[in-house]
Amino acid sequence: MEREDTAPAKEAEGEEETDKGGILDVLEKIGSVVVPAGVTLYAVLYMGFQEMYAVFGITPEQAGLDQSVLLGRLLGTLLPLLLLLAAGVGFLVGLGWLLNLITRGRAGRLFRALRERPWIVAVIAGVWAGLSYLGFFSYVSVGESESLDSGDVIFAVALGVLAYVVPFRLLRRKSMGRAGMKVMIGAFTGVGLGYLLIIQMVFGAVEVQNTGQSNTLLNTLGFQDQWAKLQDSSGKTLYDGRWMMLLGEFEGGYAFYDCDKMQTFRKFSESTILVDIQLQPDREKGFTCGSLAEGAKKGQ
């Protein structure tokens, strides 16, 4: 009886060990990296909104973006990214399973052998952490009107190896440390990706400033590409009936962008009527802002 009772227990242990090294275990580990990456990406994108509205000379708060509104807009950005990431992870897991099937388990054994060597894992994690710095380097380079080159990539990799390989190796000694390393890798990934998105947000805002049209990224972020003609409280048409871009409303005042003069201004909402409101209006090919601004410069 004893042998019969212990047989199912051993079989269950064998199944548990199989699951531990299988697809579910991989997905669990991926999830422990994705969550901190999403949290840090959310934090960095908040800075991106500040940089984006700084192009128009205002703050997100002056455009009526409080914490609750920003939370909704950032979640609207993170969800598509998570969907793309989930699809990419699923593809890689399926590809790994197929490769393991084709090689009759050799690929899986090689992967497990690499995982069991702490220094190899630490070096890979350190290089990945170093490459995450490229997002920050790109952000700084754009501010200084420069571009990244191969030297920056080499420096980032060297920084990751010198600064993080030994700490990651020490973290690999205990299960708590291994979990902490996954969180750090996720955080590095989120920060690096976040800085790259900030750059694209700023470029998108400059594009709106120059052409009066927002791109797909800004639309995903919920940027208000809304235009209207203005009247005063008596119904008199203002600014010769020209279209103004409504950036937002805050504390009883509208924030507008005048595409023709390339200026940002505010008006009290009580004395301003919005008429002929349009979202993402169609522009003729080659349209650019600044027609009146260029005329003013020539007149000077």
mmCIF file of N, CA, C and O in Angstrom, residues 204-292:
data_model
loop_
_atom_site.group_PDB
_atom_site.id
_atom_site.type_symbol
_atom_site.label_atom_id
_atom_site.label_comp_id
_atom_site.label_asym_id
_atom_site.label_seq_id
_atom_site.Cartn_x
_atom_site.Cartn_y
_atom_site.Cartn_z
ATOM 1 N N GLY A 204 6.112 65.091 -32.242
ATOM 2 C CA GLY A 204 4.724 65.195 -32.666
ATOM 3 C C GLY A 204 4.140 66.561 -32.367
ATOM 4 O O GLY A 204 3.395 67.128 -33.177
ATOM 5 N N ALA A 205 4.476 67.129 -31.183
ATOM 6 C CA ALA A 205 3.989 68.463 -30.831
ATOM 7 C C ALA A 205 4.571 69.525 -31.761
ATOM 8 O O ALA A 205 3.872 70.461 -32.166
ATOM 9 N N VAL A 206 5.844 69.383 -32.121
ATOM 10 C CA VAL A 206 6.455 70.325 -33.061
ATOM 11 C C VAL A 206 5.786 70.210 -34.428
ATOM 12 O O VAL A 206 5.569 71.221 -35.119
ATOM 13 N N GLU A 207 5.422 68.985 -34.814
ATOM 14 C CA GLU A 207 4.723 68.793 -36.082
ATOM 15 C C GLU A 207 3.361 69.481 -36.073
ATOM 16 O O GLU A 207 2.959 70.103 -37.058
ATOM 17 N N VAL A 208 2.646 69.374 -34.943
ATOM 18 C CA VAL A 208 1.364 70.074 -34.822
ATOM 19 C C VAL A 208 1.576 71.580 -34.906
ATOM 20 O O VAL A 208 0.818 72.306 -35.560
ATOM 21 N N GLN A 209 2.602 72.064 -34.245
ATOM 22 C CA GLN A 209 2.890 73.492 -34.253
ATOM 23 C C GLN A 209 3.194 74.000 -35.651
ATOM 24 O O GLN A 209 2.843 75.134 -36.000
ATOM 25 N N ASN A 210 3.815 73.168 -36.473
ATOM 26 C CA ASN A 210 4.217 73.597 -37.818
ATOM 27 C C ASN A 210 3.177 73.312 -38.893
ATOM 28 O O ASN A 210 3.063 74.062 -39.862
ATOM 29 N N THR A 211 2.445 72.219 -38.730
ATOM 30 C CA THR A 211 1.510 71.804 -39.788
ATOM 31 C C THR A 211 0.048 71.840 -39.364
ATOM 32 O O THR A 211 -0.833 71.708 -40.206
ATOM 33 N N GLY A 212 -0.221 71.970 -38.056
ATOM 34 C CA GLY A 212 -1.603 71.977 -37.601
ATOM 35 C C GLY A 212 -2.257 70.622 -37.596
ATOM 36 O O GLY A 212 -3.484 70.524 -37.482
ATOM 37 N N GLN A 213 -1.481 69.537 -37.681
ATOM 38 C CA GLN A 213 -2.024 68.183 -37.694
ATOM 39 C C GLN A 213 -1.252 67.306 -36.720
ATOM 40 O O GLN A 213 -0.021 67.349 -36.673
ATOM 41 N N SER A 214 -1.993 66.499 -35.961
ATOM 42 C CA SER A 214 -1.361 65.584 -35.020
ATOM 43 C C SER A 214 -1.151 64.225 -35.670
ATOM 44 O O SER A 214 -1.849 63.867 -36.623
ATOM 45 N N ASN A 215 -0.193 63.470 -35.134
ATOM 46 C CA ASN A 215 0.093 62.146 -35.679
ATOM 47 C C ASN A 215 -0.622 61.063 -34.867
ATOM 48 O O ASN A 215 -1.352 61.349 -33.913
ATOM 49 N N THR A 216 -0.384 59.819 -35.231
ATOM 50 C CA THR A 216 -1.086 58.695 -34.603
ATOM 51 C C THR A 216 -0.738 58.573 -33.128
ATOM 52 O O THR A 216 -1.610 58.283 -32.297
ATOM 53 N N LEU A 217 0.530 58.801 -32.769
ATOM 54 C CA LEU A 217 0.933 58.685 -31.371
ATOM 55 C C LEU A 217 0.201 59.696 -30.505
ATOM 56 O O LEU A 217 -0.318 59.357 -29.437
ATOM 57 N N LEU A 218 0.141 60.950 -30.948
ATOM 58 C CA LEU A 218 -0.555 61.969 -30.166
ATOM 59 C C LEU A 218 -2.044 61.664 -30.067
ATOM 60 O O LEU A 218 -2.666 61.901 -29.029
ATOM 61 N N ASN A 219 -2.617 61.146 -31.141
ATOM 62 C CA ASN A 219 -4.032 60.767 -31.082
ATOM 63 C C ASN A 219 -4.253 59.643 -30.085
ATOM 64 O O ASN A 219 -5.264 59.623 -29.361
ATOM 65 N N THR A 220 -3.313 58.707 -30.019
ATOM 66 C CA THR A 220 -3.408 57.626 -29.048
ATOM 67 C C THR A 220 -3.297 58.152 -27.627
ATOM 68 O O THR A 220 -3.957 57.654 -26.711
ATOM 69 N N LEU A 221 -2.477 59.163 -27.441
ATOM 70 C CA LEU A 221 -2.322 59.772 -26.124
ATOM 71 C C LEU A 221 -3.504 60.658 -25.744
ATOM 72 O O LEU A 221 -3.551 61.158 -24.619
ATOM 73 N N GLY A 222 -4.437 60.854 -26.658
ATOM 74 C CA GLY A 222 -5.590 61.690 -26.364
ATOM 75 C C GLY A 222 -5.334 63.167 -26.542
ATOM 76 O O GLY A 222 -6.049 63.996 -25.954
ATOM 77 N N PHE A 223 -4.319 63.524 -27.328
ATOM 78 C CA PHE A 223 -4.047 64.934 -27.574
ATOM 79 C C PHE A 223 -5.257 65.584 -28.257
ATOM 80 O O PHE A 223 -5.846 65.018 -29.171
ATOM 81 N N GLN A 224 -5.610 66.780 -27.811
ATOM 82 C CA GLN A 224 -6.843 67.430 -28.252
ATOM 83 C C GLN A 224 -6.615 68.175 -29.564
ATOM 84 O O GLN A 224 -6.317 69.369 -29.574
ATOM 85 N N ASP A 225 -6.778 67.488 -30.673
ATOM 86 C CA ASP A 225 -6.658 68.091 -31.999
ATOM 87 C C ASP A 225 -8.035 68.647 -32.397
ATOM 88 O O ASP A 225 -8.681 68.167 -33.320
ATOM 89 N N GLN A 226 -8.442 69.687 -31.662
ATOM 90 C CA GLN A 226 -9.787 70.255 -31.837
ATOM 91 C C GLN A 226 -9.663 71.727 -32.233
ATOM 92 O O GLN A 226 -8.916 72.484 -31.620
ATOM 93 N N TRP A 227 -10.437 72.110 -33.251
ATOM 94 C CA TRP A 227 -10.347 73.457 -33.793
ATOM 95 C C TRP A 227 -11.725 74.113 -33.782
ATOM 96 O O TRP A 227 -12.750 73.433 -33.894
ATOM 97 N N ALA A 228 -11.734 75.435 -33.653
ATOM 98 C CA ALA A 228 -13.006 76.165 -33.614
ATOM 99 C C ALA A 228 -12.776 77.610 -34.030
ATOM 100 O O ALA A 228 -11.654 78.128 -33.964
ATOM 101 N N LYS A 229 -13.856 78.259 -34.458
ATOM 102 C CA LYS A 229 -13.857 79.701 -34.677
ATOM 103 C C LYS A 229 -14.431 80.358 -33.432
ATOM 104 O O LYS A 229 -15.279 79.780 -32.747
ATOM 105 N N LEU A 230 -13.977 81.585 -33.136
ATOM 106 C CA LEU A 230 -14.317 82.223 -31.875
ATOM 107 C C LEU A 230 -15.231 83.425 -32.076
ATOM 108 O O LEU A 230 -15.111 84.163 -33.069
ATOM 109 N N GLN A 231 -16.120 83.597 -31.119
ATOM 110 C CA GLN A 231 -16.977 84.779 -31.037
ATOM 111 C C GLN A 231 -16.949 85.291 -29.606
ATOM 112 O O GLN A 231 -16.711 84.517 -28.672
ATOM 113 N N ASP A 232 -17.196 86.596 -29.453
ATOM 114 C CA ASP A 232 -17.299 87.121 -28.096
ATOM 115 C C ASP A 232 -18.709 86.878 -27.565
ATOM 116 O O ASP A 232 -19.566 86.293 -28.248
ATOM 117 N N SER A 233 -18.975 87.334 -26.363
ATOM 118 C CA SER A 233 -20.267 87.064 -25.724
ATOM 119 C C SER A 233 -21.438 87.692 -26.467
ATOM 120 O O SER A 233 -22.577 87.244 -26.324
ATOM 121 N N SER A 234 -21.185 88.713 -27.279
ATOM 122 C CA SER A 234 -22.257 89.355 -28.045
ATOM 123 C C SER A 234 -22.468 88.707 -29.411
ATOM 124 O O SER A 234 -23.341 89.130 -30.173
ATOM 125 N N GLY A 235 -21.656 87.723 -29.753
ATOM 126 C CA GLY A 235 -21.786 87.033 -31.034
ATOM 127 C C GLY A 235 -20.914 87.606 -32.132
ATOM 128 O O GLY A 235 -21.030 87.185 -33.290
ATOM 129 N N LYS A 236 -20.029 88.545 -31.800
ATOM 130 C CA LYS A 236 -19.137 89.128 -32.792
ATOM 131 C C LYS A 236 -17.986 88.160 -33.098
ATOM 132 O O LYS A 236 -17.349 87.621 -32.198
ATOM 133 N N THR A 237 -17.721 87.968 -34.384
ATOM 134 C CA THR A 237 -16.648 87.059 -34.799
ATOM 135 C C THR A 237 -15.280 87.654 -34.463
ATOM 136 O O THR A 237 -15.024 88.836 -34.716
ATOM 137 N N LEU A 238 -14.423 86.850 -33.897
ATOM 138 C CA LEU A 238 -13.089 87.287 -33.493
ATOM 139 C C LEU A 238 -12.026 86.732 -34.436
ATOM 140 O O LEU A 238 -12.227 85.702 -35.082
ATOM 141 N N TYR A 239 -10.925 87.447 -34.498
ATOM 142 C CA TYR A 239 -9.746 87.021 -35.256
ATOM 143 C C TYR A 239 -10.079 86.722 -36.718
ATOM 144 O O TYR A 239 -9.560 85.759 -37.309
ATOM 145 N N ASP A 240 -10.952 87.537 -37.283
ATOM 146 C CA ASP A 240 -11.319 87.442 -38.701
ATOM 147 C C ASP A 240 -11.876 86.068 -39.072
ATOM 148 O O ASP A 240 -11.772 85.634 -40.224
ATOM 149 N N GLY A 241 -12.435 85.389 -38.097
ATOM 150 C CA GLY A 241 -13.037 84.085 -38.377
ATOM 151 C C GLY A 241 -12.031 82.986 -38.653
ATOM 152 O O GLY A 241 -12.382 81.964 -39.262
ATOM 153 N N ARG A 242 -10.787 83.191 -38.210
ATOM 154 C CA ARG A 242 -9.769 82.165 -38.448
ATOM 155 C C ARG A 242 -9.925 81.009 -37.458
ATOM 156 O O ARG A 242 -10.421 81.184 -36.354
ATOM 157 N N TRP A 243 -9.459 79.833 -37.855
ATOM 158 C CA TRP A 243 -9.546 78.652 -37.004
ATOM 159 C C TRP A 243 -8.483 78.717 -35.915
ATOM 160 O O TRP A 243 -7.329 79.061 -36.169
ATOM 161 N N MET A 244 -8.894 78.385 -34.704
ATOM 162 C CA MET A 244 -7.978 78.317 -33.573
ATOM 163 C C MET A 244 -7.994 76.901 -32.993
ATOM 164 O O MET A 244 -9.048 76.270 -32.893
ATOM 165 N N MET A 245 -6.838 76.437 -32.591
ATOM 166 C CA MET A 245 -6.745 75.110 -31.987
ATOM 167 C C MET A 245 -6.967 75.224 -30.487
ATOM 168 O O MET A 245 -6.285 75.992 -29.800
ATOM 169 N N LEU A 246 -7.938 74.469 -29.977
ATOM 170 C CA LEU A 246 -8.251 74.491 -28.550
ATOM 171 C C LEU A 246 -7.366 73.472 -27.831
ATOM 172 O O LEU A 246 -7.547 72.263 -27.966
ATOM 173 N N LEU A 247 -6.398 73.980 -27.068
ATOM 174 C CA LEU A 247 -5.498 73.100 -26.333
ATOM 175 C C LEU A 247 -6.127 72.560 -25.064
ATOM 176 O O LEU A 247 -5.781 71.472 -24.609
ATOM 177 N N GLY A 248 -7.060 73.316 -24.469
ATOM 178 C CA GLY A 248 -7.713 72.858 -23.245
ATOM 179 C C GLY A 248 -8.318 74.015 -22.487
ATOM 180 O O GLY A 248 -8.251 75.181 -22.897
ATOM 181 N N GLU A 249 -8.929 73.689 -21.347
ATOM 182 C CA GLU A 249 -9.592 74.686 -20.505
ATOM 183 C C GLU A 249 -9.184 74.473 -19.063
ATOM 184 O O GLU A 249 -9.123 73.335 -18.575
ATOM 185 N N PHE A 250 -8.883 75.585 -18.372
ATOM 186 C CA PHE A 250 -8.444 75.484 -16.983
ATOM 187 C C PHE A 250 -8.807 76.762 -16.243
ATOM 188 O O PHE A 250 -8.510 77.871 -16.695
ATOM 189 N N GLU A 251 -9.490 76.598 -15.091
ATOM 190 C CA GLU A 251 -9.844 77.716 -14.211
ATOM 191 C C GLU A 251 -10.537 78.847 -14.961
ATOM 192 O O GLU A 251 -10.140 80.018 -14.875
ATOM 193 N N GLY A 252 -11.546 78.496 -15.742
ATOM 194 C CA GLY A 252 -12.354 79.504 -16.415
ATOM 195 C C GLY A 252 -11.696 80.146 -17.617
ATOM 196 O O GLY A 252 -12.148 81.202 -18.079
ATOM 197 N N GLY A 253 -10.655 79.545 -18.160
ATOM 198 C CA GLY A 253 -9.984 80.123 -19.319
ATOM 199 C C GLY A 253 -9.606 79.060 -20.334
ATOM 200 O O GLY A 253 -9.198 77.951 -19.972
ATOM 201 N N TYR A 254 -9.776 79.394 -21.617
ATOM 202 C CA TYR A 254 -9.378 78.508 -22.693
ATOM 203 C C TYR A 254 -7.917 78.775 -23.065
ATOM 204 O O TYR A 254 -7.453 79.921 -23.022
ATOM 205 N N ALA A 255 -7.215 77.733 -23.462
ATOM 206 C CA ALA A 255 -5.874 77.870 -24.029
ATOM 207 C C ALA A 255 -5.974 77.563 -25.517
ATOM 208 O O ALA A 255 -6.407 76.472 -25.901
ATOM 209 N N PHE A 256 -5.608 78.536 -26.365
ATOM 210 C CA PHE A 256 -5.713 78.385 -27.817
ATOM 211 C C PHE A 256 -4.328 78.460 -28.456
ATOM 212 O O PHE A 256 -3.422 79.119 -27.937
ATOM 213 N N TYR A 257 -4.220 77.795 -29.609
ATOM 214 C CA TYR A 257 -3.029 77.936 -30.436
ATOM 215 C C TYR A 257 -3.452 78.530 -31.767
ATOM 216 O O TYR A 257 -4.293 77.971 -32.480
ATOM 217 N N ASP A 258 -2.870 79.699 -32.098
ATOM 218 C CA ASP A 258 -3.153 80.378 -33.358
ATOM 219 C C ASP A 258 -2.162 79.858 -34.395
ATOM 220 O O ASP A 258 -0.990 80.237 -34.404
ATOM 221 N N CYS A 259 -2.649 78.970 -35.275
ATOM 222 C CA CYS A 259 -1.768 78.340 -36.266
ATOM 223 C C CYS A 259 -1.206 79.364 -37.244
ATOM 224 O O CYS A 259 -0.054 79.253 -37.671
ATOM 225 N N ASP A 260 -1.987 80.379 -37.601
ATOM 226 C CA ASP A 260 -1.536 81.358 -38.585
ATOM 227 C C ASP A 260 -0.414 82.235 -38.045
ATOM 228 O O ASP A 260 0.535 82.557 -38.759
ATOM 229 N N LYS A 261 -0.532 82.611 -36.760
ATOM 230 C CA LYS A 261 0.503 83.445 -36.152
ATOM 231 C C LYS A 261 1.502 82.627 -35.327
ATOM 232 O O LYS A 261 2.467 83.193 -34.819
ATOM 233 N N MET A 262 1.225 81.324 -35.165
ATOM 234 C CA MET A 262 2.073 80.424 -34.383
ATOM 235 C C MET A 262 2.286 80.958 -32.977
ATOM 236 O O MET A 262 3.408 81.051 -32.484
ATOM 237 N N GLN A 263 1.165 81.313 -32.349
ATOM 238 C CA GLN A 263 1.187 81.849 -30.996
ATOM 239 C C GLN A 263 0.169 81.115 -30.138
ATOM 240 O O GLN A 263 -0.870 80.661 -30.624
ATOM 241 N N THR A 264 0.471 81.018 -28.846
ATOM 242 C CA THR A 264 -0.450 80.442 -27.871
ATOM 243 C C THR A 264 -0.993 81.559 -26.991
ATOM 244 O O THR A 264 -0.223 82.428 -26.540
ATOM 245 N N PHE A 265 -2.287 81.554 -26.755
ATOM 246 C CA PHE A 265 -2.885 82.597 -25.911
ATOM 247 C C PHE A 265 -4.048 82.001 -25.125
ATOM 248 O O PHE A 265 -4.540 80.909 -25.419
ATOM 249 N N ARG A 266 -4.498 82.757 -24.119
ATOM 250 C CA ARG A 266 -5.619 82.325 -23.283
ATOM 251 C C ARG A 266 -6.731 83.374 -23.332
ATOM 252 O O ARG A 266 -6.457 84.577 -23.453
ATOM 253 N N LYS A 267 -7.967 82.906 -23.223
ATOM 254 C CA LYS A 267 -9.118 83.791 -23.164
ATOM 255 C C LYS A 267 -10.097 83.247 -22.130
ATOM 256 O O LYS A 267 -10.215 82.041 -21.934
ATOM 257 N N PHE A 268 -10.805 84.184 -21.465
ATOM 258 C CA PHE A 268 -11.801 83.762 -20.496
ATOM 259 C C PHE A 268 -12.926 83.015 -21.201
ATOM 260 O O PHE A 268 -13.434 83.450 -22.236
ATOM 261 N N SER A 269 -13.310 81.887 -20.637
ATOM 262 C CA SER A 269 -14.362 81.076 -21.259
ATOM 263 C C SER A 269 -15.729 81.746 -21.187
ATOM 264 O O SER A 269 -16.585 81.518 -22.043
ATOM 265 N N GLU A 270 -15.951 82.601 -20.176
ATOM 266 C CA GLU A 270 -17.247 83.260 -20.047
ATOM 267 C C GLU A 270 -17.502 84.254 -21.181
ATOM 268 O O GLU A 270 -18.650 84.473 -21.566
ATOM 269 N N SER A 271 -16.447 84.853 -21.700
ATOM 270 C CA SER A 271 -16.602 85.854 -22.758
ATOM 271 C C SER A 271 -16.239 85.301 -24.126
ATOM 272 O O SER A 271 -16.067 86.064 -25.079
ATOM 273 N N THR A 272 -16.115 83.980 -24.258
ATOM 274 C CA THR A 272 -15.714 83.367 -25.523
ATOM 275 C C THR A 272 -16.694 82.269 -25.911
ATOM 276 O O THR A 272 -17.026 81.402 -25.090
ATOM 277 N N ILE A 273 -17.163 82.323 -27.148
ATOM 278 C CA ILE A 273 -18.066 81.301 -27.675
ATOM 279 C C ILE A 273 -17.334 80.541 -28.774
ATOM 280 O O ILE A 273 -16.737 81.144 -29.669
ATOM 281 N N LEU A 274 -17.392 79.223 -28.694
ATOM 282 C CA LEU A 274 -16.765 78.375 -29.706
ATOM 283 C C LEU A 274 -17.817 77.974 -30.741
ATOM 284 O O LEU A 274 -18.869 77.439 -30.390
ATOM 285 N N VAL A 275 -17.536 78.222 -31.990
ATOM 286 C CA VAL A 275 -18.474 77.866 -33.060
ATOM 287 C C VAL A 275 -17.735 77.023 -34.107
ATOM 288 O O VAL A 275 -16.502 77.082 -34.227
ATOM 289 N N ASP A 276 -18.507 76.263 -34.870
ATOM 290 C CA ASP A 276 -17.954 75.408 -35.939
ATOM 291 C C ASP A 276 -16.813 74.525 -35.425
ATOM 292 O O ASP A 276 -15.721 74.459 -36.001
ATOM 293 N N ILE A 277 -17.068 73.859 -34.308
ATOM 294 C CA ILE A 277 -16.036 73.016 -33.692
ATOM 295 C C ILE A 277 -15.773 71.784 -34.567
ATOM 296 O O ILE A 277 -16.705 71.141 -35.046
ATOM 297 N N GLN A 278 -14.491 71.474 -34.765
ATOM 298 C CA GLN A 278 -14.104 70.310 -35.568
ATOM 299 C C GLN A 278 -12.988 69.539 -34.871
ATOM 300 O O GLN A 278 -12.135 70.129 -34.209
ATOM 301 N N LEU A 279 -13.020 68.225 -35.027
ATOM 302 C CA LEU A 279 -11.952 67.355 -34.534
ATOM 303 C C LEU A 279 -11.126 66.851 -35.717
ATOM 304 O O LEU A 279 -11.681 66.348 -36.695
ATOM 305 N N GLN A 280 -9.827 67.022 -35.611
ATOM 306 C CA GLN A 280 -8.896 66.563 -36.641
ATOM 307 C C GLN A 280 -9.364 66.939 -38.048
ATOM 308 O O GLN A 280 -9.656 66.082 -38.888
ATOM 309 N N PRO A 281 -9.478 68.239 -38.322
ATOM 310 C CA PRO A 281 -9.960 68.663 -39.648
ATOM 311 C C PRO A 281 -8.986 68.281 -40.756
ATOM 312 O O PRO A 281 -7.776 68.207 -40.546
ATOM 313 N N ASP A 282 -9.518 68.041 -41.926
ATOM 314 C CA ASP A 282 -8.681 67.730 -43.088
ATOM 315 C C ASP A 282 -7.980 68.995 -43.574
ATOM 316 O O ASP A 282 -8.567 70.081 -43.598
ATOM 317 N N ARG A 283 -6.719 68.848 -43.945
ATOM 318 C CA ARG A 283 -5.924 69.969 -44.467
ATOM 319 C C ARG A 283 -5.565 69.692 -45.916
ATOM 320 O O ARG A 283 -5.389 68.544 -46.321
ATOM 321 N N GLU A 284 -5.448 70.777 -46.666
ATOM 322 C CA GLU A 284 -4.988 70.601 -48.033
ATOM 323 C C GLU A 284 -3.524 70.182 -48.028
ATOM 324 O O GLU A 284 -2.776 70.455 -47.088
ATOM 325 N N LYS A 285 -3.113 69.499 -49.070
ATOM 326 C CA LYS A 285 -1.758 68.978 -49.152
ATOM 327 C C LYS A 285 -0.739 70.121 -49.114
ATOM 328 O O LYS A 285 -0.879 71.120 -49.809
ATOM 329 N N GLY A 286 0.273 69.948 -48.267
ATOM 330 C CA GLY A 286 1.317 70.961 -48.154
ATOM 331 C C GLY A 286 0.994 72.102 -47.220
ATOM 332 O O GLY A 286 1.751 73.076 -47.146
ATOM 333 N N PHE A 287 -0.131 72.009 -46.466
ATOM 334 C CA PHE A 287 -0.510 73.099 -45.554
ATOM 335 C C PHE A 287 0.493 73.208 -44.415
ATOM 336 O O PHE A 287 0.925 72.211 -43.838
ATOM 337 N N THR A 288 0.867 74.447 -44.089
ATOM 338 C CA THR A 288 1.745 74.708 -42.952
ATOM 339 C C THR A 288 1.234 75.921 -42.189
ATOM 340 O O THR A 288 0.519 76.766 -42.738
ATOM 341 N N CYS A 289 1.574 75.986 -40.927
ATOM 342 C CA CYS A 289 1.197 77.139 -40.098
ATOM 343 C C CYS A 289 2.190 78.280 -40.323
ATOM 344 O O CYS A 289 3.271 78.093 -40.868
ATOM 345 N N GLY A 290 1.792 79.463 -39.858
ATOM 346 C CA GLY A 290 2.701 80.602 -39.864
ATOM 347 C C GLY A 290 2.548 81.560 -41.012
ATOM 348 O O GLY A 290 3.452 82.370 -41.253
ATOM 349 N N SER A 291 1.413 81.520 -41.757
ATOM 350 C CA SER A 291 1.246 82.424 -42.901
ATOM 351 C C SER A 291 1.246 83.884 -42.460
ATOM 352 O O SER A 291 1.902 84.733 -43.073
ATOM 353 N N LEU A 292 0.531 84.205 -41.374
ATOM 354 C CA LEU A 292 0.497 85.588 -40.879
ATOM 355 C C LEU A 292 1.783 85.951 -40.154
ATOM 356 O O LEU A 292 2.193 87.114 -40.162
#
